[in-house]
């Protein structure tokens, strides 16, 4: 089955002699969000593609990013009991463009870029899928690599890097992910995605949490 949506949004605001004040602006946003699932006999293969990018140009401020996301993942499982699968998969989370401090002000300090950071997860474990609205994956063996490929950002402490000039941080631990789809009304669904990661190699009590909806 394939479910998803494509989004293109344009907006513009203009003010002339408006006593309430305001700044002229124009913005756009484009994105795609797809979940592709193959389930037959004992096989389960899930693929997620989430892409989004948008900008806004405000008078006096110039262009600012409003959204920037690349989220790709794949997970294959083989049934071992009812609703449970032995599984393995991989995922990538990063962005298309440069990010800046101070509300994405291009004149401010650069704090991110494509694959800086780029989070890559590869692991094996178990997937629980009782129905098409809920999926949870538990990976007790998961490699998490944080890439920082922009040389300007390769400094000790940035995204966990140990030394100046490092381009990758390797971690190994437990990764748990979950997807829960809620039907709000006809043709409108809210898809919640959450994750938790614990690094066995360094302070496993410090959890890395993520959520998107």
Short mmCIF file of C-alpha atoms in Angstrom, two decimals:
data_model
loop_
_atom_site.label_atom_id
_atom_site.label_comp_id
_atom_site.label_asym_id
_atom_site.label_seq_id
_atom_site.Cartn_x
_atom_site.Cartn_y
_atom_site.Cartn_z
CA UNK A 1 0.00 0.00 0.00
CA UNK A 2 1.08 3.56 -0.66
CA UNK A 3 -0.24 6.51 1.31
CA UNK A 4 1.01 10.08 1.24
CA UNK A 5 0.64 13.60 0.05
CA UNK A 6 2.38 16.31 -1.94
CA UNK A 7 2.22 19.90 -0.73
CA UNK A 8 2.77 23.22 -2.51
CA UNK A 9 1.85 26.41 -0.65
CA UNK A 10 2.20 30.05 -1.68
CA UNK A 11 1.32 33.02 0.50
CA UNK A 12 1.62 36.79 0.24
CA UNK A 13 0.75 39.71 2.50
CA UNK A 14 0.81 43.36 1.45
CA UNK A 15 0.17 46.45 3.58
CA UNK A 16 -0.40 50.04 2.46
CA UNK A 17 -1.33 52.79 4.92
CA UNK A 18 -2.56 50.11 7.32
CA UNK A 19 -2.77 51.62 10.83
CA UNK A 20 -2.31 48.19 12.45
CA UNK A 21 1.17 47.93 10.94
CA UNK A 22 2.76 44.99 9.19
CA UNK A 23 5.50 44.07 6.74
CA UNK A 24 5.02 42.98 3.15
CA UNK A 25 6.05 39.36 2.67
CA UNK A 26 5.84 36.47 0.27
CA UNK A 27 6.57 32.84 0.99
CA UNK A 28 6.42 29.34 -0.43
CA UNK A 29 6.60 25.77 0.83
CA UNK A 30 6.93 22.46 -1.03
CA UNK A 31 6.97 18.99 0.43
CA UNK A 32 6.17 15.32 0.07
CA UNK A 33 5.30 12.74 2.71
CA UNK A 34 4.88 9.09 1.69
CA UNK A 35 4.64 5.77 3.50
CA UNK A 36 5.06 2.74 1.24
CA UNK A 37 4.36 -0.65 2.82
CA UNK A 38 4.52 -4.13 1.35
CA UNK A 39 3.10 -6.93 3.50
CA UNK A 40 2.50 -10.42 2.18
CA UNK A 41 2.81 -13.85 3.79
CA UNK A 42 5.63 -13.45 6.34
CA UNK A 43 7.23 -10.42 4.72
CA UNK A 44 6.94 -6.79 5.82
CA UNK A 45 8.79 -3.97 4.07
CA UNK A 46 8.15 -0.36 5.08
CA UNK A 47 9.61 2.73 3.41
CA UNK A 48 9.14 6.35 4.47
CA UNK A 49 10.00 9.44 2.40
CA UNK A 50 9.52 12.87 4.00
CA UNK A 51 10.90 15.92 2.19
CA UNK A 52 10.15 19.58 2.80
CA UNK A 53 11.60 22.98 1.99
CA UNK A 54 10.24 26.51 2.24
CA UNK A 55 11.30 30.16 2.31
CA UNK A 56 9.76 33.48 3.25
CA UNK A 57 10.84 36.93 2.06
CA UNK A 58 9.83 39.72 4.45
CA UNK A 59 10.38 43.40 3.73
CA UNK A 60 13.35 44.58 5.74
CA UNK A 61 14.51 41.07 6.65
CA UNK A 62 15.08 39.36 3.30
CA UNK A 63 14.88 35.61 2.68
CA UNK A 64 14.56 33.22 5.61
CA UNK A 65 14.10 29.45 5.63
CA UNK A 66 10.80 28.29 7.11
CA UNK A 67 11.22 24.53 6.63
CA UNK A 68 14.08 22.24 5.61
CA UNK A 69 13.91 18.47 6.06
CA UNK A 70 15.09 15.20 4.52
CA UNK A 71 13.87 12.08 6.31
CA UNK A 72 14.28 8.69 4.59
CA UNK A 73 13.94 5.25 6.14
CA UNK A 74 13.48 1.60 5.21
CA UNK A 75 12.74 -1.41 7.38
CA UNK A 76 12.37 -5.08 6.37
CA UNK A 77 10.87 -7.71 8.64
CA UNK A 78 10.16 -11.43 8.64
CA UNK A 79 7.28 -12.68 10.77
CA UNK A 80 8.22 -14.69 13.88
CA UNK A 81 4.79 -14.64 15.59
CA UNK A 82 1.48 -12.83 15.35
CA UNK A 83 2.15 -9.10 14.71
CA UNK A 84 5.89 -9.51 15.51
CA UNK A 85 8.72 -9.44 12.96
CA UNK A 86 12.48 -9.90 13.17
CA UNK A 87 13.64 -6.82 11.31
CA UNK A 88 16.55 -4.76 10.06
CA UNK A 89 16.65 -1.31 8.56
CA UNK A 90 18.32 2.02 7.97
CA UNK A 91 17.44 5.69 8.05
CA UNK A 92 18.78 9.14 7.16
CA UNK A 93 17.79 12.53 8.58
CA UNK A 94 19.36 15.75 7.32
CA UNK A 95 18.48 18.95 5.44
CA UNK A 96 18.84 20.50 1.98
CA UNK A 97 20.39 23.88 2.75
CA UNK A 98 22.40 25.99 5.19
CA UNK A 99 20.88 26.93 8.53
CA UNK A 100 21.74 30.04 10.53
CA UNK A 101 21.36 31.28 14.09
CA UNK A 102 19.03 34.14 15.04
CA UNK A 103 15.92 32.84 13.31
CA UNK A 104 17.73 31.64 10.18
CA UNK A 105 19.17 35.10 9.48
CA UNK A 106 21.65 34.54 6.57
CA UNK A 107 23.93 37.24 8.01
CA UNK A 108 24.21 35.35 11.33
CA UNK A 109 26.47 32.44 12.23
CA UNK A 110 26.04 29.28 10.15
CA UNK A 111 24.98 26.39 12.38
CA UNK A 112 24.02 23.63 9.92
CA UNK A 113 24.10 22.49 6.30
CA UNK A 114 23.38 19.48 4.10
CA UNK A 115 24.78 16.42 5.95
CA UNK A 116 25.95 18.73 8.73
CA UNK A 117 24.49 17.19 10.66
CA UNK A 118 23.36 14.07 8.86
CA UNK A 119 22.10 11.28 11.10
CA UNK A 120 22.40 7.73 9.73
CA UNK A 121 20.98 4.76 11.64
CA UNK A 122 21.56 1.11 10.71
CA UNK A 123 20.38 -1.68 12.97
CA UNK A 124 18.50 -4.89 13.66
CA UNK A 125 15.83 -5.88 16.12
CA UNK A 126 12.08 -6.45 16.19
CA UNK A 127 9.01 -4.75 14.74
CA UNK A 128 5.50 -4.86 16.18
CA UNK A 129 2.67 -4.03 13.75
CA UNK A 130 -0.82 -4.99 14.96
CA UNK A 131 -2.52 -2.90 12.27
CA UNK A 132 -1.80 -0.31 9.58
CA UNK A 133 -2.22 2.56 12.06
CA UNK A 134 0.52 1.56 14.49
CA UNK A 135 4.09 0.33 14.05
CA UNK A 136 6.84 0.12 16.69
CA UNK A 137 10.42 -0.98 16.04
CA UNK A 138 12.89 -1.91 18.79
CA UNK A 139 16.54 -2.25 17.79
CA UNK A 140 18.86 -3.34 20.62
CA UNK A 141 21.72 -3.34 18.09
CA UNK A 142 21.86 -0.02 16.26
CA UNK A 143 24.76 1.97 14.83
CA UNK A 144 24.15 5.72 14.81
CA UNK A 145 26.53 7.86 12.78
CA UNK A 146 26.41 11.64 12.94
CA UNK A 147 28.07 13.19 9.88
CA UNK A 148 29.30 16.79 9.77
CA UNK A 149 30.59 17.24 6.20
CA UNK A 150 30.74 21.05 6.24
CA UNK A 151 34.35 21.89 7.16
CA UNK A 152 33.25 25.18 8.77
CA UNK A 153 31.30 23.18 11.37
CA UNK A 154 33.91 20.51 12.10
CA UNK A 155 34.79 21.75 15.58
CA UNK A 156 35.05 19.85 18.84
CA UNK A 157 31.70 19.83 20.61
CA UNK A 158 29.62 20.59 17.52
CA UNK A 159 27.01 17.84 17.20
CA UNK A 160 29.10 15.73 19.57
CA UNK A 161 32.35 15.75 17.57
CA UNK A 162 35.36 14.84 19.72
CA UNK A 163 38.06 16.82 17.91
CA UNK A 164 38.46 19.73 15.51
CA UNK A 165 38.43 18.43 11.95
CA UNK A 166 36.38 15.31 12.72
CA UNK A 167 33.64 14.64 10.19
CA UNK A 168 31.77 11.80 11.91
CA UNK A 169 30.71 10.66 15.38
CA UNK A 170 30.02 6.93 15.82
CA UNK A 171 27.62 5.65 18.47
CA UNK A 172 26.20 2.20 19.14
CA UNK A 173 23.13 1.53 21.20
CA UNK A 174 19.38 1.01 21.40
CA UNK A 175 16.94 2.69 19.01
CA UNK A 176 13.19 2.64 19.42
CA UNK A 177 10.79 4.17 16.91
CA UNK A 178 7.01 4.34 16.69
CA UNK A 179 4.40 5.53 14.20
CA UNK A 180 0.78 6.13 15.19
CA UNK A 181 -1.83 7.36 12.72
CA UNK A 182 -4.99 9.04 14.03
CA UNK A 183 -7.99 9.79 11.81
CA UNK A 184 -9.17 13.30 12.67
CA UNK A 185 -11.95 13.50 10.09
CA UNK A 186 -12.75 12.36 6.57
CA UNK A 187 -9.59 12.50 4.43
CA UNK A 188 -7.58 14.07 7.28
CA UNK A 189 -5.10 11.95 9.27
CA UNK A 190 -2.52 12.95 11.87
CA UNK A 191 0.63 10.82 11.66
CA UNK A 192 2.75 10.88 14.82
CA UNK A 193 6.36 9.67 14.71
CA UNK A 194 8.55 9.34 17.80
CA UNK A 195 12.02 7.94 18.51
CA UNK A 196 14.41 7.33 21.40
CA UNK A 197 18.13 6.45 21.26
CA UNK A 198 20.49 5.37 24.03
CA UNK A 199 24.25 5.16 23.37
CA UNK A 200 25.75 2.08 25.06
CA UNK A 201 29.27 3.46 24.63
CA UNK A 202 28.91 6.74 26.51
CA UNK A 203 26.35 7.78 29.14
CA UNK A 204 23.50 5.44 28.11
CA UNK A 205 21.21 7.25 30.56
CA UNK A 206 21.28 10.35 28.32
CA UNK A 207 18.44 9.67 25.91
CA UNK A 208 18.09 11.32 22.50
CA UNK A 209 14.38 11.93 21.90
CA UNK A 210 12.61 12.89 18.71
CA UNK A 211 9.03 13.61 17.67
CA UNK A 212 7.29 14.77 14.53
CA UNK A 213 3.64 15.04 13.59
#
